[in-house]
Every structure is written in C-alpha cells, then in structure tokens.
XYZ file of C-alpha atoms in Angstrom:
234
model
C 183.093 75.679 -41.705
C 179.394 76.464 -41.343
C 178.134 77.035 -37.843
C 174.587 77.011 -36.532
C 174.737 80.806 -36.409
C 175.357 80.901 -40.160
C 172.267 78.849 -40.913
C 169.212 81.074 -41.024
C 165.758 79.659 -40.726
C 163.435 80.363 -43.606
C 160.752 82.854 -42.613
C 157.456 81.275 -41.633
C 154.931 81.202 -44.454
C 152.091 83.659 -44.093
C 148.968 81.459 -43.614
C 146.987 83.917 -45.736
C 149.417 83.688 -48.643
C 147.252 81.430 -50.788
C 147.693 80.199 -54.371
C 145.915 81.506 -57.449
C 143.168 78.997 -58.259
C 141.280 81.071 -60.820
C 142.348 78.847 -63.715
C 141.293 75.539 -62.168
C 138.228 73.629 -63.323
C 135.862 72.765 -60.466
C 133.536 69.790 -60.708
C 130.561 69.405 -58.369
C 129.340 65.842 -57.904
C 125.725 66.053 -56.822
C 125.524 69.412 -58.497
C 121.802 69.062 -59.158
C 121.001 69.044 -55.421
C 120.433 72.249 -53.458
C 123.907 72.470 -51.915
C 125.722 71.471 -55.084
C 123.750 73.888 -57.246
C 124.391 76.703 -54.803
C 128.135 76.107 -54.728
C 128.298 75.761 -58.510
C 126.393 79.030 -58.931
C 128.594 80.997 -56.508
C 131.885 79.683 -57.891
C 130.856 80.287 -61.492
C 129.645 83.772 -60.587
C 133.104 84.411 -59.132
C 134.660 83.468 -62.475
C 135.524 79.823 -61.873
C 135.049 77.269 -64.644
C 132.458 74.837 -63.223
C 131.070 71.471 -64.324
C 128.000 70.001 -62.630
C 127.938 66.234 -62.296
C 124.964 63.920 -61.848
C 124.185 60.242 -62.321
C 122.155 61.332 -65.357
C 124.006 63.590 -67.790
C 120.785 65.104 -69.121
C 119.719 66.130 -65.632
C 123.103 67.780 -65.089
C 122.885 69.657 -68.386
C 119.396 70.886 -67.538
C 120.594 72.224 -64.175
C 123.623 73.846 -65.830
C 121.445 75.570 -68.424
C 119.155 76.880 -65.683
C 122.100 78.344 -63.767
C 123.880 79.801 -66.796
C 127.217 81.555 -66.162
C 128.992 79.152 -68.509
C 128.383 76.172 -66.218
C 128.484 72.807 -67.989
C 126.664 69.592 -67.138
C 127.892 66.003 -67.466
C 127.532 62.604 -65.884
C 129.575 62.091 -62.729
C 132.383 60.203 -64.445
C 132.962 62.858 -67.106
C 132.686 65.603 -64.504
C 135.399 63.939 -62.417
C 137.694 63.333 -65.394
C 137.530 66.913 -66.668
C 137.935 68.685 -63.323
C 141.029 69.707 -61.367
C 139.123 70.004 -58.086
C 136.064 67.869 -57.382
C 133.546 68.866 -54.706
C 131.494 65.967 -53.356
C 127.986 67.208 -52.539
C 125.982 64.009 -52.928
C 123.434 62.802 -50.352
C 125.014 60.859 -47.490
C 122.996 57.767 -48.379
C 124.758 57.511 -51.760
C 128.153 58.833 -50.688
C 130.110 55.602 -50.460
C 128.654 53.954 -53.539
C 129.161 57.074 -55.672
C 132.817 57.482 -54.735
C 133.590 53.790 -55.020
C 132.330 53.881 -58.596
C 134.512 56.902 -59.455
C 137.813 55.733 -57.958
C 139.580 55.631 -61.313
C 138.242 58.994 -62.532
C 139.145 60.694 -59.229
C 142.691 59.311 -59.048
C 145.178 62.162 -58.682
C 142.408 64.734 -58.182
C 141.947 67.100 -55.275
C 138.648 65.994 -53.742
C 136.700 68.289 -51.399
C 134.094 66.417 -49.369
C 131.270 68.580 -47.982
C 128.845 65.804 -47.054
C 127.239 65.835 -43.603
C 126.101 62.425 -42.281
C 122.874 63.288 -40.473
C 119.787 61.542 -39.235
C 116.398 63.103 -38.533
C 113.639 62.231 -36.092
C 110.874 64.041 -34.193
C 113.492 65.854 -32.094
C 115.286 67.217 -35.146
C 118.649 66.596 -36.788
C 121.402 64.547 -35.173
C 124.883 63.504 -36.252
C 125.719 60.044 -37.531
C 129.224 58.613 -37.171
C 130.406 56.518 -40.097
C 132.544 53.466 -39.464
C 135.565 55.327 -40.873
C 134.976 58.253 -38.493
C 133.487 60.807 -40.890
C 132.279 61.216 -44.460
C 135.636 62.719 -45.397
C 137.539 59.786 -43.911
C 135.253 57.408 -45.762
C 136.124 59.277 -48.955
C 139.845 58.982 -48.191
C 139.490 55.240 -47.581
C 137.600 54.718 -50.839
C 139.882 57.005 -52.885
C 143.466 56.025 -51.952
C 144.919 57.696 -55.054
C 143.085 61.011 -54.509
C 143.988 63.962 -52.286
C 140.985 64.216 -50.004
C 140.069 67.328 -48.020
C 136.895 68.471 -46.269
C 135.190 71.881 -46.520
C 131.969 73.808 -47.313
C 129.881 71.983 -44.689
C 128.183 74.939 -42.994
C 126.806 76.873 -45.938
C 123.125 77.642 -46.409
C 121.864 76.368 -49.752
C 119.187 79.080 -49.609
C 121.754 81.872 -49.368
C 124.063 80.299 -51.946
C 121.277 80.150 -54.519
C 119.773 83.605 -53.913
C 120.892 85.968 -56.721
C 119.827 88.975 -54.637
C 122.566 88.227 -52.068
C 125.908 89.628 -53.196
C 128.064 88.270 -50.355
C 127.944 85.171 -48.145
C 129.097 86.300 -44.700
C 130.779 83.160 -43.360
C 133.993 81.259 -42.770
C 134.650 77.865 -44.331
C 136.414 75.304 -42.149
C 138.974 73.457 -44.280
C 140.513 70.160 -43.174
C 143.173 67.977 -44.752
C 146.490 66.263 -44.207
C 148.562 68.225 -46.736
C 148.885 71.964 -46.318
C 149.353 72.560 -50.046
C 145.942 70.981 -50.653
C 144.141 72.858 -47.877
C 145.700 76.094 -49.153
C 144.089 75.471 -52.541
C 140.691 74.829 -50.950
C 141.004 77.941 -48.761
C 141.797 79.968 -51.850
C 138.798 78.496 -53.657
C 136.487 79.448 -50.772
C 137.900 82.977 -50.822
C 136.847 83.361 -54.447
C 133.260 83.730 -53.231
C 132.653 87.287 -51.927
C 132.248 87.397 -48.156
C 133.751 83.945 -47.593
C 137.055 83.042 -46.022
C 138.659 79.608 -45.876
C 140.186 78.791 -42.475
C 142.466 75.806 -41.877
C 140.816 73.720 -39.151
C 143.026 70.653 -38.741
C 143.717 67.273 -40.212
C 141.145 65.022 -41.817
C 140.781 62.989 -38.627
C 139.004 66.018 -37.118
C 136.310 66.120 -39.821
C 133.611 64.375 -37.767
C 132.988 67.256 -35.377
C 132.911 69.740 -38.270
C 130.377 67.618 -40.167
C 128.353 67.080 -36.967
C 128.076 70.790 -36.218
C 125.569 71.091 -39.047
C 122.994 69.424 -36.796
C 123.446 72.282 -34.327
C 123.143 74.890 -37.078
C 119.879 73.321 -38.223
C 118.565 73.776 -34.685
C 119.741 77.398 -34.674
C 118.041 78.043 -37.998
C 114.750 76.546 -36.890
C 114.723 78.450 -33.618
C 115.651 81.848 -35.047
C 114.244 81.509 -38.586
C 117.741 82.124 -39.916
C 120.370 80.765 -42.301
C 123.250 80.663 -39.837
C 126.904 80.244 -40.725
C 130.171 80.451 -38.786
C 132.827 83.055 -38.108
C 136.148 82.226 -36.444
C 137.398 85.103 -34.292
C 140.935 86.426 -33.791
C 142.436 84.963 -36.975
C-alpha cells in the first residue's frame, strides 16, 4: 500500500531552465518598421533564422537585403506560414485588421505581440486601452487557434538597429497563459546579448506593460536617453 510519505513531489522546475530555440524560424510582421527591423537584425545577428514580413513582398525583400545576415523578406501571409514564432510589430492603427487577415496562416503558431497602443498630443505620449483590454488580448481574440504571448515592448529601436552596440542592456517582460510558451519567448529574448526574458504574468496583465512605454518615452525625452527596464532580485 502506498502512503503519502512514499509519494515524493517532483522538484520545482528552475525558472531559468529554458528551451533551446536556436533552430526555430522567427517571422516579424511589420519587419520594415523601425522596431521590427531592429528585432529582426538582433535576432539574425544572434544566429536565428529570420523572415521579415510586410504587406508588400518587394518592400520586405528590400529591407531584408539591406539588413543582410541571411534575413529573408516576404509578404505577411508567407512570413506567417513559414515561421515557427511570429512577432507582431505592426503599427497599432493596423493591428486588428492585419491579424484578422492572417488568422488562417497564424493558426497553431506561437505569436508574440509587441505592439503598444499609444496616442500623442502636445503633452506627449499617453496609453490607449483597447476594447479587449490590450493589444495582446485583441490578438488573442482575433487568433483563437494561435498561442498568443506578449513581449519586446520596451526596447529602443535606435539601440536595436545600431551595429556599434554589441549588447542591449535590458530585461524583456514576457506575458502569456501557458508557461511552455512564455519559456520559449524568454529563451528567444535571451538569444540577444545583454537581454533577459522575465516572466511577468498572464496575458490579462499586458495592458500595464504596453502602457509603460508612454512613461519610457517621457524618460527618454527628459534625459536624452534610450531607456529600458531591469527587474531586480530575480
């Protein structure tokens, strides 16, 4: 007879024990914009296979050729189909329409939303709150057959694109409802020298992470900087 004393609990998983993602193909929707280009450049430089997506395939191929590093360019649909992980870096204004049109191509894919819904006026940047709660939650609503996460919100496009900068000194807040998926995204962030992916909660908490970019814009303007984030004591 087995007693409770005979049953041993499995040891807790080390949160820094992350999977090997080096063989995965990463697609970047909106890869011709500043943020998308910067992420594509850094991931490809780290050895990741990267495809840039755009509404116009020719524009994507031009951007890919400019970046080099084996990066390919394709229209958004082909980019989504050929990728294992798809980073959404499109402008907020086209976010919903873009994803709605790619529902079939993104089915079964791990989607990483890094879009920040922001408005701008004479006082500077301010956060917008989508009806679904956040850009990431909008993505999850539009892509019911995809595994949606949120990450890469607080990165400076200027630093990402600067070839003279060897390391990006920042943490990446990663949100999602399945730990296996957030582990993959954390591991992808860690491929970029200087970066660390930190689990920051479920997708329902994405709004405050997206909104924080408005504060960082204010920091950058005040101090003429390209500020990022570091989480202490983890």
